Each structure stands twice: as structure tokens, then as C-alpha cells.
Amino acid sequence: MLVTSWSWFDGGVCEDKAKDSHCKGGREVSAPESSSRPQRKSFPAQMLRIAAYARPYTRRITVGVVLVLLGTMFSLVYPIGIAAVVDTAVGSGDERLLHVFSICVLGLFVLGAVVGFSGNYLLDSTGEYLVLDLRKKLLSNLLKLDLAFFHSQRAGDLTARLTSDTASIRHAVTDTGVSLLNQGLMLVGSAGVMVYLNWKLALIVTLLAPVTTVLSRRFGTFFQEISRQAQLRNAESNAIAHEAISGIPLVKSMSRRDFEVAKYEAALKALQKERTLLVRTDAWFRGLVAVSTSLAVVAIFWFGGMQVLAEQISAGELVAFLFYVQNISGCFASFAQLYADLNQAAGASSRVFDLLDIEPKISDEARPDVASTCSGIVEFDDVGFGYTSNGIKVIDGLRMTVGGGSVVALVGNSGCGKSSLLHLLLRLYDVNAGQIRIDGVDIREYPLAWLRERVTLVSQDVFLFSGSVRENIRYGNLEANDKEVERAARFAQAHDFVAKLDEGYDTEVGDRGVKLSGGQRQRIALARAFLRKPKILLLDEATSGVDYAIENKILASVIEWGKREGITTIIVTHRLNSIRISDRVAVLDGGRLIEEGSYDELVSRGGKLAALLEAGILRDFDEGVEGKVAETKFLAPSTKVRSVKLSSSVI
Ligand SMILES: Nc1ncnc2c1ncn2[C@@H]1O[C@H](COP(=O)(O)OP(=O)(O)O)[C@@H](O)[C@H]1O
Ligand SMILES: [Mg+2]
């Protein structure tokens, strides 16, 4: 639905669903305990959701589980084999029988190991498929989210979620889930066999159950809390390292290596504290379980020994019993850890599903009958916008029309809203009030892909991916061939310097393009944009780092191309050469359009443009700043900036 009324707070960046997770920062999503998300999913619901991801692999999982359980069955049977060895072979003194029985027990061992191994292999490899699916879905969903979401997150935190949280889920689905089944079967099976063999001895073992159950519950809850804390600390230290590495030029130039290391160390110490607590708790738990198990073993040994002496049971039965006690104590020992692992996975899955559940605010509900052609007429109709819901307006009732195929220079003081306006046109953010129309249609009615195919922005902050020059330019149009890439580079005045690089277009640009100068990066970004062949081209100080002479060549090409192809071009700039070649100049102040007209008109009007010239904010580099100031003083004698109310003026 379109927002047609002035609803500053309703239509703001924080809205509806987004309120819980979107706007409250990384802490919220990464720390489920502090999330205000009203419907926290229950543990079984989370597990069911994870199971849904496992559905494509049902066959593999079923076979794996059956094999693992079969392996466990073998482990259940072999103590009986050992009892037979002790009673029949050793008892009878028949050496041949001892050999045969020993080989049979060995066979059971091997068979159990092979079957169990195959099952584990199947399940573990399925876990890898599952985590691949989950990570792919997660990144795909993340990249769908609004820019505002990313501005409230730390990149290191998000990547930690992509890696360690999904790994936790994988661990729960394969290792933990299967161990639980396995240990459960082992527990029930061992108990069953023990009762069958000798219920009195079995009764002694059941005394273990309440002790270890209480221990498991107590420790399990504690484990869960500490591991959750540890995970948060881990994400935090990751984020710090991530920022220090990506901000390396600043860290170096300000000699802040020790500062960053200290920050990282503090985070690591907090992590280490949690992890030490975790290890200590684990050691305590295992120790207590071992003590209670030893007590049970001694009790059985003593009581069973008495029964053997009284010839009520055989020595073999007692040996088998002791094996089963070991089995059962192993099960109890792992339950607390499994419980904690499952809870950790529940925490991880809630963080992952929280991310998966966030819906972008920028909707893609497009009109189906959208025209494929575009003549590039852009209308800003009473547009209002603010980044936050605190009522601060970055764009305020702006009205402006840009004719199809025309070139408009957008000028104004830094922070007056120029970049924001271009972002609105590309729907990186949605307007809070009014409408932006292209060819008379609200841009929210176009499919996002349609819009972003026709509107291309080259922003002040150029981002290049690590990869070759060619790959970076081709990012603008993945179908483009090498010739087209080169043509776009020539157009952006990048070809000459690219040709001089060691490996030409195949030269690696380094992380974020660090191996290139600022101006070179800008030209690659321009080539990338040109390759898209947009209908509306937005240049946001896109040539600010390029030499003046080269900038002029780029501008001349853009203008000539624009006229030929009917491309609407909006240039945000502080340089006079760009302003002069534009058909019209629009002057922004405080998020409003306060002046518009041709350059000559505005200079002679002596308004805001003239003031910007006088203040040296708009400069002409080849004439020198001094000369320009003198000229503007002459052109705009003691004029005050008039606030001109403009409505729907065609540029
Ligand atoms: N992502 C953001 N979140 C919050 N405020 C922002 C954001 N980007 C820009 N602003 C604010 O919006 C105002 C206009 O910024 P911008 O459009 O970048 O100005 P210009 O491009 O004209 O220099 C500035 O006051 C700036 O602080
Ligand atoms: Mg800007």
C-alpha cells in the first residue's frame, strides 16, 4: 500500500514487524534474551522448523539413523557374548570354544563399528548439506533486507550468525539429535537386558537414575546459560576483529594497533571467562557422574559378587552387568551435555530464524501491467523523508520534476539531503510522505528489479569487490562480453590506466579495490554503471577524485551519450564544470528545493547558488578558487539567499 498522507512516524524506517529486530540494533537479533519479539517460538517449534530444512534429506537421514541404531544394538549384544565367553568357554576350560567365542565377539564389535560408522557418515554429510541450504537461504534473505537494517548491525556479528549459529544447528541435527536417540536406545536397551538378566542387580543401578537426572537438569540449565553467554562474547570479539581488519588504514595511520589489540583482548578475556566456567562446570558434572557411577559399580560388584559366591548368578553375568553399568553411566554423563547442546542449538536457531523472519520494509508489490519502456521523467511530489522516527526531516516537502533525457545538477551544502534524495529514487529507502514518480507512475508500483535496472547510482563511496578489474566492471551487467566491458571502461576514461596495469583487465584490485587510487576506483565504478545502460543515471560526486581534465572528458561523454539515448542524468557535484554543462541546476537547502533554473539564471538571480559560489563551496578548479570568489562577489552583490517556493517546476 502506498503512503499518501503525511505519516512521519508511521512510514518511518522503524515500522511494524521491523520494530522488534530491525531498529533496535545488532544486540537485539544477536541476543534473543533482550529481544522484544513478542512471539518467541518454543523449543519443539524451533526443532520442527529445523526438521523442515531436513525434509529433502529424509531418506539419507532415515537410513543413517537406522544404521546408527543398529550399531548401538550390536553394542547391547556384545556383553552377552562376553558373558558366554566367561561362563561357557573359560568356565568349561575349553580353549577351542574360547577362540570361537572371542572371534564372534570381535565380529560383533567390527560389525557394530562398521554399521555405526556408516550411519554417522551419512548423518554428518547430510548435516553439511543442511548447513549449506540454511546459509544460502540466510544470506539470500539478509541481502533482501533494507539498508536501514544493515546500518543498525555490525557486519562481524552478522557473519558470526551465518557461520557459528548455523554450525550449532547442524551439530544439533546430526550429532546431538542422533546421540540422544543412540543414548536413549542404549539406556533403555541396557536397562531391559539387565532386568531380564537379574532384576535385583538392576534395581541397584536404577538408584543411579535420580542422582544423575537431578545432576543433568541442574547442570544442563547452567550449561545452557553459560554457552549462550559464550556465544554472545564470541560474536562480539569477532565483530571487533572484523572492524579492526577492515579499518586497517585508519588503525595504522592513527597508530591504534595496541588500542585495537587491547579492545580485542578485553573481549577475548570476557569470552575466556565464560569458556573457563563452561569447562569447569563440565568437569564438575563429569566428576560427580563418575563418582556416582563408581559407587554403583562397587555396589554391584559387591552385591553381585555375593550372588556369584552364593551361586545365584554366574561370573559371566556379573561381568556382563558391569559392562551395562558402564553403558548406562556413559548415557547419563552425555545427557547433560546433550541437553545443553540442544538448548544452545535452540538459541542459535532462534537467532537464525529471527533473521530469516525479518521482512524488508521496502516492499516489492508491483503493479503487473508495468510498461517495459521508460522515458525517464522523474517527479518528486511533496516528498518527505527522515531516517529516524524522531521527526527530523532530511527531505521536507520537496517538489521537483526532471524532464526525460535532461541533465540536472543537484547542489547544496553538505548534509542538505542530496545523497538521500538519490537513495529515495532508487528505493534504497522509501519516502515517508508524498510520491516519487517515473513516467507518471509511483516508483513503489514498479517491480524493484525493473526500477533498479533503469536507475543506476554511482555514489561517493565506491565499493569494489576483491577480484579483477574486469569482474568489477562486469558486475554492472553480468552478460556483457569483454568488448563491452572495454567500451564502458573507455567511456569512463578508465581504459588507459587499466591497460597500463600489470595484467590489464585481469589485474586483481585487492580487498575493496585497495590497489587502486580513489580516482581510479571511481572510474571503475563509472564504467560499471555505464555497462548497465541505465535510463536514469545518478552521479553522486562520482568524479570528485578524478583529475579535472579527465572529469571533463567523462562529463562530455556522459552528456553526449545521454542526449543520444535520452538518458535522464542527475549529477550531485561541487564542481562548476559539471554544473555549467547541466541543462538545469537545482539547489537544495535543508531538504527543500529552494532554487532551480539554468546556471546563468541562478547566478544572476543572486540567490543560494550565488552564495554557494561566494562561499567557495562550488568551485571551478581551472580558474582557481580565488578568481571564482572574486567573480561571484561581482555577480552577486550583497544579495541575501531568498527562499523560493517552487512547485512542480519542470527542469
Ligand atoms: N543512514 C543514515 N542514518 C541516519 N542519518 C543519516 C543517514 N545518512 C545520512 N543521514 C543524515 O541525513 C542528512 C542528509 O545526508 P545526505 O543526504 O548524505 O547529505 P548530502 O549528500 O547532501 O551531503 C545528514 O544530516 C545526515 O547526517
Ligand atoms: Mg552526499
Coordinates of N, CA, C and O in Angstrom, one line a residue, residues 296-458:
A296 N 28.0 -47.1 42.1 CA 27.1 -48.1 41.6 C 27.9 -49.3 41.2 O 27.5 -50.5 41.5
V297 N 29.0 -49.1 40.6 CA 29.8 -50.2 40.1 C 30.3 -51.0 41.3 O 30.2 -52.3 41.4
V298 N 30.8 -50.3 42.4 CA 31.3 -51.0 43.6 C 30.1 -51.8 44.2 O 30.3 -53.0 44.6
A299 N 28.9 -51.1 44.3 CA 27.8 -51.8 44.9 C 27.4 -53.0 44.1 O 27.2 -54.1 44.7
I300 N 27.4 -52.9 42.8 CA 27.1 -54.1 42.0 C 28.2 -55.2 42.1 O 27.9 -56.4 42.3
F301 N 29.4 -54.7 42.2 CA 30.5 -55.7 42.3 C 30.4 -56.5 43.6 O 30.5 -57.7 43.6
W302 N 30.1 -55.7 44.7 CA 30.0 -56.3 46.0 C 28.7 -57.2 46.0 O 28.8 -58.4 46.3
F303 N 27.6 -56.7 45.7 CA 26.3 -57.4 45.8 C 26.3 -58.6 44.8 O 25.9 -59.7 45.2
G304 N 26.8 -58.3 43.6 CA 26.8 -59.4 42.5 C 27.8 -60.4 42.9 O 27.5 -61.6 42.7
G305 N 28.9 -60.0 43.5 CA 30.0 -61.0 43.9 C 29.4 -61.9 44.9 O 29.6 -63.1 44.9
M306 N 28.6 -61.4 45.9 CA 27.9 -62.2 46.9 C 27.0 -63.2 46.2 O 27.0 -64.4 46.6
Q307 N 26.3 -62.7 45.2 CA 25.4 -63.7 44.5 C 26.1 -64.7 43.7 O 25.7 -65.9 43.6
V308 N 27.3 -64.3 43.2 CA 28.1 -65.3 42.5 C 28.6 -66.4 43.5 O 28.5 -67.6 43.2
L309 N 29.0 -65.9 44.7 CA 29.5 -66.8 45.7 C 28.4 -67.8 46.1 O 28.6 -69.0 46.4
A310 N 27.2 -67.2 46.2 CA 26.0 -68.0 46.6 C 25.5 -68.8 45.4 O 24.4 -69.4 45.5
E311 N 26.2 -68.7 44.3 CA 25.8 -69.4 43.0 C 24.4 -69.1 42.5 O 23.7 -69.9 41.9
Q312 N 24.0 -67.8 42.8 CA 22.7 -67.4 42.3 C 22.9 -66.9 40.9 O 21.9 -66.9 40.1
I313 N 24.0 -66.3 40.6 CA 24.3 -65.9 39.2 C 25.7 -66.4 38.8 O 26.5 -66.7 39.7
S314 N 25.9 -66.4 37.5 CA 27.2 -66.8 37.0 C 28.2 -65.6 37.0 O 27.8 -64.5 37.0
A315 N 29.5 -65.9 37.0 CA 30.5 -64.9 36.9 C 30.4 -64.1 35.6 O 30.5 -62.9 35.6
G316 N 30.0 -64.8 34.6 CA 29.8 -64.2 33.3 C 28.7 -63.1 33.3 O 28.9 -62.0 32.8
E317 N 27.6 -63.5 34.0 CA 26.5 -62.5 34.2 C 27.0 -61.2 34.9 O 26.6 -60.1 34.5
L318 N 27.8 -61.4 35.9 CA 28.3 -60.3 36.7 C 29.1 -59.4 35.8 O 29.0 -58.2 35.8
V319 N 30.0 -60.0 35.0 CA 30.9 -59.2 34.0 C 30.0 -58.5 33.1 O 30.2 -57.3 32.8
A320 N 29.0 -59.2 32.5 CA 28.1 -58.5 31.5 C 27.4 -57.3 32.2 O 27.3 -56.2 31.6
F321 N 27.0 -57.5 33.5 CA 26.3 -56.5 34.2 C 27.2 -55.2 34.3 O 26.7 -54.1 34.2
L322 N 28.5 -55.5 34.6 CA 29.4 -54.4 34.8 C 29.5 -53.6 33.5 O 29.6 -52.4 33.5
F323 N 29.5 -54.3 32.4 CA 29.6 -53.6 31.1 C 28.3 -52.7 30.9 O 28.4 -51.6 30.5
Y324 N 27.1 -53.3 31.3 CA 25.9 -52.5 31.1 C 25.9 -51.2 32.0 O 25.4 -50.2 31.6
V325 N 26.5 -51.4 33.2 CA 26.5 -50.2 34.1 C 27.4 -49.2 33.5 O 27.0 -48.0 33.5
Q326 N 28.5 -49.6 32.8 CA 29.3 -48.6 32.2 C 28.6 -47.9 31.0 O 28.6 -46.7 30.9
N327 N 27.8 -48.7 30.3 CA 27.0 -48.2 29.2 C 26.0 -47.1 29.7 O 26.0 -46.0 29.2
I328 N 25.3 -47.5 30.8 CA 24.3 -46.6 31.3 C 25.0 -45.3 31.9 O 24.5 -44.2 31.7
S329 N 26.1 -45.5 32.6 CA 26.7 -44.3 33.2 C 27.2 -43.4 32.0 O 27.1 -42.1 32.1
G330 N 27.7 -44.0 30.9 CA 28.1 -43.2 29.7 C 26.9 -42.4 29.2 O 27.0 -41.2 28.9
C331 N 25.7 -43.0 29.2 CA 24.5 -42.3 28.7 C 24.2 -41.1 29.6 O 24.0 -40.0 29.2
F332 N 24.2 -41.4 31.0 CA 23.9 -40.3 31.9 C 24.9 -39.2 31.7 O 24.5 -38.0 31.8
A333 N 26.2 -39.5 31.6 CA 27.2 -38.5 31.5 C 27.0 -37.6 30.3 O 27.2 -36.4 30.3
S334 N 26.5 -38.2 29.2 CA 26.3 -37.4 28.0 C 25.0 -36.6 28.0 O 24.9 -35.7 27.2
F335 N 24.0 -37.0 28.8 CA 22.8 -36.4 28.7 C 22.8 -34.9 29.0 O 22.2 -34.1 28.3
A336 N 23.6 -34.5 30.1 CA 23.7 -33.1 30.4 C 24.3 -32.3 29.3 O 23.8 -31.2 28.9
Q337 N 25.3 -32.8 28.7 CA 25.9 -32.1 27.5 C 25.0 -32.0 26.4 O 24.8 -31.0 25.7
L338 N 24.2 -33.1 26.1 CA 23.3 -33.2 25.0 C 22.2 -32.1 25.2 O 21.8 -31.4 24.3
Y339 N 21.7 -32.1 26.5 CA 20.7 -31.2 26.9 C 21.2 -29.7 26.6 O 20.5 -28.9 26.0
A340 N 22.4 -29.5 27.0 CA 23.0 -28.1 26.8 C 23.2 -27.8 25.4 O 22.8 -26.7 24.9
D341 N 23.6 -28.9 24.6 CA 23.8 -28.7 23.2 C 22.5 -28.3 22.5 O 22.4 -27.5 21.6
L342 N 21.5 -29.1 22.9 CA 20.2 -28.8 22.2 C 19.7 -27.4 22.5 O 19.1 -26.8 21.7
N343 N 19.9 -27.0 23.8 CA 19.5 -25.7 24.2 C 20.3 -24.6 23.4 O 19.7 -23.6 23.0
Q344 N 21.6 -24.9 23.3 CA 22.4 -24.0 22.5 C 21.9 -23.9 21.1 O 21.8 -22.8 20.5
A345 N 21.6 -25.0 20.5 CA 21.0 -25.0 19.2 C 19.7 -24.3 19.1 O 19.4 -23.6 18.1
A346 N 18.9 -24.4 20.2 CA 17.6 -23.7 20.1 C 17.9 -22.2 20.1 O 17.2 -21.5 19.4
G347 N 18.9 -21.8 20.9 CA 19.3 -20.3 20.9 C 19.8 -19.9 19.6 O 19.3 -18.9 19.0
A348 N 20.7 -20.8 19.0 CA 21.2 -20.4 17.7 C 20.1 -20.4 16.6 O 20.1 -19.5 15.8
S349 N 19.2 -21.4 16.7 CA 18.2 -21.4 15.7 C 17.2 -20.2 15.8 O 16.8 -19.7 14.8
S350 N 17.0 -19.8 17.1 CA 16.1 -18.6 17.2 C 16.8 -17.4 16.6 O 16.1 -16.6 16.0
R351 N 18.1 -17.3 16.8 CA 18.8 -16.1 16.2 C 18.8 -16.2 14.7 O 18.5 -15.2 14.0
V352 N 18.9 -17.4 14.1 CA 18.9 -17.6 12.7 C 17.5 -17.4 12.1 O 17.3 -16.6 11.2
F353 N 16.5 -17.9 12.8 CA 15.1 -17.8 12.3 C 14.7 -16.3 12.5 O 13.9 -15.8 11.7
D354 N 15.1 -15.7 13.5 CA 14.8 -14.2 13.7 C 15.2 -13.5 12.4 O 14.5 -12.7 11.9
L355 N 16.4 -13.8 12.0 CA 16.9 -13.1 10.8 C 16.1 -13.5 9.6 O 15.8 -12.7 8.7
L356 N 15.8 -14.8 9.5 CA 15.0 -15.3 8.3 C 13.6 -14.7 8.3 O 13.0 -14.5 7.3
D357 N 13.1 -14.3 9.5 CA 11.7 -13.9 9.6 C 11.6 -12.4 9.4 O 10.5 -11.9 9.2
I358 N 12.7 -11.6 9.4 CA 12.6 -10.2 9.2 C 12.1 -10.0 7.7 O 12.7 -10.5 6.8
E359 N 11.1 -9.2 7.6 CA 10.7 -8.8 6.2 C 11.2 -7.5 5.9 O 11.2 -6.6 6.7
P360 N 11.7 -7.3 4.6 CA 12.1 -5.9 4.3 C 10.9 -5.0 4.3 O 9.8 -5.4 3.9
K361 N 11.2 -3.8 4.7 CA 10.1 -2.8 4.7 C 9.9 -2.3 3.3 O 8.8 -1.9 2.9
I362 N 10.9 -2.2 2.5 CA 10.8 -1.8 1.1 C 10.1 -3.0 0.4 O 10.7 -4.0 0.1
S363 N 8.8 -2.8 0.2 CA 8.1 -3.9 -0.4 C 8.3 -4.0 -1.9 O 8.7 -3.0 -2.6
D364 N 8.0 -5.2 -2.4 CA 8.1 -5.3 -3.9 C 6.8 -5.8 -4.5 O 6.7 -6.7 -5.3
E365 N 5.7 -5.0 -4.0 CA 4.4 -5.4 -4.5 C 4.2 -4.5 -5.8 O 3.7 -3.4 -5.7
A366 N 4.5 -5.1 -6.9 CA 4.5 -4.2 -8.1 C 3.2 -4.4 -8.8 O 2.5 -5.5 -8.7
R367 N 2.9 -3.4 -9.6 CA 1.7 -3.5 -10.5 C 2.1 -4.4 -11.6 O 3.2 -4.4 -12.1
P368 N 1.2 -5.3 -12.0 CA 1.6 -6.3 -13.0 C 1.7 -5.7 -14.4 O 2.5 -6.2 -15.2
D369 N 1.0 -4.6 -14.7 CA 0.9 -4.1 -16.1 C 2.0 -3.0 -16.3 O 1.7 -2.1 -17.1
V370 N 3.2 -3.1 -15.7 CA 4.1 -2.1 -15.8 C 4.8 -2.1 -17.3 O 5.0 -3.1 -17.9
A371 N 4.9 -0.9 -17.8 CA 5.4 -0.8 -19.2 C 6.9 -1.1 -19.2 O 7.6 -0.9 -18.3
S372 N 7.4 -1.7 -20.3 CA 8.8 -2.1 -20.4 C 9.6 -0.9 -20.9 O 10.8 -0.8 -20.6
T373 N 9.0 0.1 -21.5 CA 9.8 1.3 -22.0 C 9.8 2.3 -20.8 O 8.9 2.3 -20.0
C374 N 10.7 3.2 -20.9 CA 10.8 4.2 -19.9 C 11.4 5.5 -20.5 O 12.5 5.4 -21.2
S375 N 10.7 6.6 -20.4 CA 11.3 7.8 -21.0 C 12.0 8.7 -19.9 O 12.6 9.7 -20.3
G376 N 12.0 8.2 -18.7 CA 12.9 8.8 -17.7 C 12.5 10.1 -17.1 O 13.3 10.9 -16.6
I377 N 11.1 10.4 -17.1 CA 10.7 11.7 -16.5 C 10.6 11.4 -15.0 O 9.9 10.4 -14.6
V378 N 11.2 12.2 -14.2 CA 11.2 11.9 -12.7 C 10.5 13.1 -12.1 O 10.8 14.3 -12.3
E379 N 9.5 12.7 -11.2 CA 8.8 13.8 -10.5 C 8.9 13.5 -9.0 O 8.6 12.4 -8.5
F380 N 9.4 14.5 -8.2 CA 9.3 14.4 -6.8 C 8.1 15.2 -6.4 O 8.1 16.5 -6.6
D381 N 7.1 14.6 -5.7 CA 5.9 15.3 -5.4 C 5.7 15.4 -3.9 O 5.3 14.4 -3.3
D382 N 6.1 16.6 -3.4 CA 5.9 16.8 -2.0 C 6.5 15.7 -1.1 O 6.0 15.2 -0.1
V383 N 7.8 15.4 -1.5 CA 8.4 14.3 -0.8 C 9.0 14.6 0.5 O 9.6 15.7 0.7
G384 N 8.7 13.8 1.5 CA 9.2 13.9 2.9 C 9.9 12.7 3.3 O 9.5 11.6 3.0
F385 N 11.0 12.8 4.0 CA 11.8 11.6 4.4 C 12.7 11.9 5.6 O 13.2 13.0 5.7
G386 N 12.7 11.0 6.5 CA 13.7 11.1 7.7 C 14.2 9.7 8.0 O 13.5 8.7 7.8
Y387 N 15.4 9.6 8.5 CA 16.0 8.3 8.7 C 15.4 7.7 10.0 O 15.4 6.5 10.2
T388 N 15.1 8.5 10.9 CA 14.7 8.0 12.2 C 13.2 8.5 12.5 O 12.7 9.4 11.8
S389 N 12.6 7.9 13.5 CA 11.3 8.3 13.8 C 11.2 9.5 14.8 O 10.2 9.7 15.4
N390 N 12.3 10.2 15.0 CA 12.3 11.3 15.9 C 11.9 12.6 15.3 O 12.0 13.7 15.9
G391 N 11.4 12.5 14.1 CA 10.8 13.7 13.4 C 11.7 14.6 12.7 O 11.3 15.5 12.1
I392 N 13.0 14.2 12.7 CA 14.0 15.0 12.0 C 13.8 14.7 10.5 O 13.9 13.6 10.0
K393 N 13.5 15.8 9.7 CA 13.3 15.6 8.3 C 14.5 15.9 7.5 O 15.1 17.0 7.5
V394 N 14.9 14.9 6.7 CA 16.1 15.1 5.9 C 15.6 15.7 4.5 O 16.3 16.5 3.9
I395 N 14.5 15.2 4.0 CA 13.9 15.8 2.9 C 12.5 16.3 3.3 O 11.8 15.6 4.0
D396 N 12.2 17.5 2.9 CA 11.0 18.1 3.6 C 10.1 18.8 2.5 O 10.4 19.9 2.0
G397 N 9.1 18.1 2.1 CA 8.1 18.7 1.1 C 8.8 19.1 -0.2 O 8.5 20.2 -0.7
L398 N 9.6 18.3 -0.7 CA 10.4 18.6 -1.9 C 9.5 18.3 -3.2 O 9.0 17.2 -3.4
R399 N 9.4 19.4 -4.0 CA 8.7 19.2 -5.3 C 9.7 19.5 -6.4 O 10.3 20.6 -6.4
M400 N 9.8 18.6 -7.4 CA 10.7 18.9 -8.5 C 10.4 17.9 -9.6 O 10.1 16.8 -9.4
T401 N 10.5 18.4 -10.9 CA 10.3 17.5 -12.0 C 11.6 17.6 -12.9 O 12.1 18.7 -13.2
V402 N 12.0 16.4 -13.2 CA 13.2 16.4 -14.1 C 12.8 15.8 -15.5 O 12.2 14.7 -15.5
G403 N 12.9 16.5 -16.5 CA 12.4 16.1 -17.8 C 13.2 14.9 -18.3 O 14.4 14.7 -18.0
G404 N 12.6 14.0 -19.1 CA 13.2 12.8 -19.6 C 14.4 13.2 -20.5 O 14.3 14.1 -21.4
G405 N 15.5 12.6 -20.3 CA 16.7 12.9 -21.1 C 17.5 14.1 -20.8 O 18.4 14.5 -21.5
S406 N 17.0 14.8 -19.7 CA 17.7 16.1 -19.4 C 18.8 15.8 -18.4 O 18.9 14.8 -17.7
V407 N 19.7 16.8 -18.2 CA 20.8 16.7 -17.3 C 20.6 17.8 -16.2 O 20.5 19.0 -16.5
V408 N 20.5 17.3 -14.9 CA 20.3 18.3 -13.8 C 21.4 18.2 -12.8 O 21.9 17.1 -12.5
A409 N 21.9 19.3 -12.4 CA 22.9 19.3 -11.4 C 22.2 19.6 -10.1 O 21.4 20.6 -10.0
L410 N 22.5 18.8 -9.1 CA 21.9 19.0 -7.7 C 23.0 19.5 -6.8 O 24.0 18.8 -6.6
V411 N 22.8 20.7 -6.3 CA 23.8 21.3 -5.5 C 23.2 21.7 -4.1 O 22.0 21.9 -4.0
G412 N 24.2 22.0 -3.2 CA 23.7 22.4 -1.9 C 24.8 22.1 -0.9 O 25.8 21.4 -1.2
N413 N 24.6 22.7 0.3 CA 25.6 22.4 1.4 C 25.7 21.0 1.7 O 24.8 20.2 1.5
S414 N 26.8 20.6 2.3 CA 27.0 19.2 2.7 C 25.9 18.9 3.8 O 25.7 19.7 4.6
G415 N 25.3 17.8 3.6 CA 24.3 17.4 4.6 C 22.9 17.9 4.3 O 22.0 17.7 5.2
C416 N 22.7 18.5 3.2 CA 21.4 19.1 2.9 C 20.4 18.1 2.3 O 19.2 18.4 2.1
G417 N 20.9 16.9 2.1 CA 19.9 15.8 1.6 C 20.1 15.3 0.2 O 19.2 14.6 -0.3
K418 N 21.2 15.7 -0.5 CA 21.3 15.4 -1.9 C 21.4 13.8 -2.1 O 20.7 13.2 -2.9
S419 N 22.3 13.2 -1.3 CA 22.5 11.8 -1.5 C 21.2 11.1 -1.1 O 20.8 10.1 -1.7
S420 N 20.6 11.5 0.0 CA 19.4 10.9 0.5 C 18.3 10.9 -0.6 O 17.6 9.9 -0.8
L421 N 18.2 12.0 -1.4 CA 17.2 12.1 -2.4 C 17.5 11.1 -3.5 O 16.5 10.4 -4.0
L422 N 18.8 10.9 -3.8 CA 19.1 9.9 -4.9 C 18.8 8.5 -4.3 O 18.3 7.6 -5.1
H423 N 19.0 8.3 -3.1 CA 18.7 6.9 -2.5 C 17.2 6.7 -2.5 O 16.8 5.5 -2.7
L424 N 16.4 7.7 -2.4 CA 15.0 7.5 -2.4 C 14.5 7.1 -3.8 O 13.7 6.3 -4.0
L425 N 15.2 7.7 -4.8 CA 14.8 7.5 -6.2 C 15.1 6.0 -6.5 O 14.5 5.4 -7.4
L426 N 16.1 5.4 -5.9 CA 16.5 4.1 -6.2 C 15.8 3.1 -5.2 O 15.9 1.9 -5.3
R427 N 15.0 3.7 -4.4 CA 14.2 2.9 -3.3 C 15.2 2.2 -2.4 O 14.9 1.0 -2.0
L428 N 16.3 2.8 -2.1 CA 17.1 2.2 -1.0 C 16.4 2.5 0.3 O 16.6 1.8 1.3
Y429 N 15.7 3.6 0.3 CA 14.7 3.9 1.4 C 13.4 4.3 0.7 O 13.4 4.7 -0.5
D430 N 12.3 4.2 1.4 CA 11.1 4.7 0.9 C 10.7 6.0 1.5 O 11.1 6.3 2.7
V431 N 10.0 6.8 0.7 CA 9.6 8.1 1.2 C 8.7 8.0 2.4 O 8.0 7.0 2.5
N432 N 8.6 8.9 3.3 CA 7.7 8.9 4.4 C 6.4 9.6 4.0 O 5.3 9.4 4.5
A433 N 6.5 10.5 3.0 CA 5.4 11.3 2.6 C 5.6 11.7 1.1 O 6.7 11.7 0.6
G434 N 4.4 11.9 0.5 CA 4.5 12.3 -0.9 C 4.8 11.1 -1.8 O 4.7 10.0 -1.4
Q435 N 5.2 11.4 -3.0 CA 5.5 10.4 -4.0 C 6.6 10.7 -4.9 O 6.9 11.9 -5.1
I436 N 7.3 9.7 -5.3 CA 8.3 9.9 -6.4 C 7.8 9.1 -7.6 O 7.4 8.0 -7.4
R437 N 7.7 9.8 -8.7 CA 7.1 9.1 -9.9 C 8.2 9.1 -11.0 O 9.0 10.0 -11.2
I438 N 8.1 8.0 -11.8 CA 8.9 7.9 -13.0 C 7.9 7.7 -14.1 O 7.0 6.7 -14.0
D439 N 7.9 8.5 -15.1 CA 6.9 8.4 -16.2 C 5.5 8.4 -15.6 O 4.6 7.7 -16.1
G440 N 5.3 9.2 -14.6 CA 3.9 9.4 -14.0 C 3.5 8.3 -13.1 O 2.4 8.3 -12.6
V441 N 4.3 7.3 -12.9 CA 3.9 6.1 -12.0 C 4.7 6.1 -10.7 O 6.0 6.3 -10.8
D442 N 4.1 6.0 -9.6 CA 4.8 5.9 -8.3 C 5.8 4.8 -8.4 O 5.5 3.7 -8.8
I443 N 7.0 5.1 -8.0 CA 8.1 4.1 -8.1 C 7.8 2.9 -7.3 O 8.4 1.8 -7.5
R444 N 6.9 3.0 -6.3 CA 6.6 1.8 -5.5 C 5.7 0.9 -6.2 O 5.5 -0.2 -5.8
E445 N 5.2 1.3 -7.4 CA 4.4 0.4 -8.2 C 5.2 -0.4 -9.2 O 4.7 -1.3 -9.9
Y446 N 6.5 0.0 -9.4 CA 7.3 -0.8 -10.3 C 8.0 -2.0 -9.5 O 8.3 -1.8 -8.3
P447 N 8.2 -3.1 -10.2 CA 9.0 -4.1 -9.5 C 10.4 -3.5 -9.2 O 10.9 -2.8 -10.0
L448 N 10.9 -3.9 -8.1 CA 12.2 -3.3 -7.7 C 13.3 -3.6 -8.7 O 14.1 -2.8 -9.0
A449 N 13.2 -4.8 -9.3 CA 14.2 -5.2 -10.3 C 14.1 -4.3 -11.5 O 15.1 -3.8 -12.1
W450 N 12.9 -4.0 -11.9 CA 12.6 -3.1 -13.1 C 13.2 -1.7 -12.8 O 13.9 -1.2 -13.6
L451 N 12.9 -1.2 -11.6 CA 13.4 0.1 -11.2 C 14.9 0.2 -11.2 O 15.5 1.1 -11.8
R452 N 15.5 -0.8 -10.6 CA 17.0 -0.8 -10.4 C 17.7 -1.1 -11.6 O 18.9 -0.9 -11.7
E453 N 17.0 -1.7 -12.6 CA 17.6 -1.9 -13.9 C 17.7 -0.6 -14.7 O 18.6 -0.4 -15.5
R454 N 16.7 0.3 -14.4 CA 16.7 1.5 -15.2 C 17.3 2.7 -14.5 O 17.7 3.7 -15.1
V455 N 17.4 2.6 -13.2 CA 18.0 3.7 -12.4 C 19.3 3.2 -11.9 O 19.4 2.2 -11.2
T456 N 20.4 3.9 -12.2 CA 21.7 3.4 -11.7 C 22.4 4.6 -11.0 O 22.4 5.7 -11.5
L457 N 23.0 4.2 -9.8 CA 23.6 5.2 -9.0 C 25.1 4.9 -8.9 O 25.5 3.8 -8.7
V458 N 25.9 6.0 -9.1 CA 27.3 5.9 -8.8 C 27.5 6.8 -7.6 O 27.3 8.0 -7.7

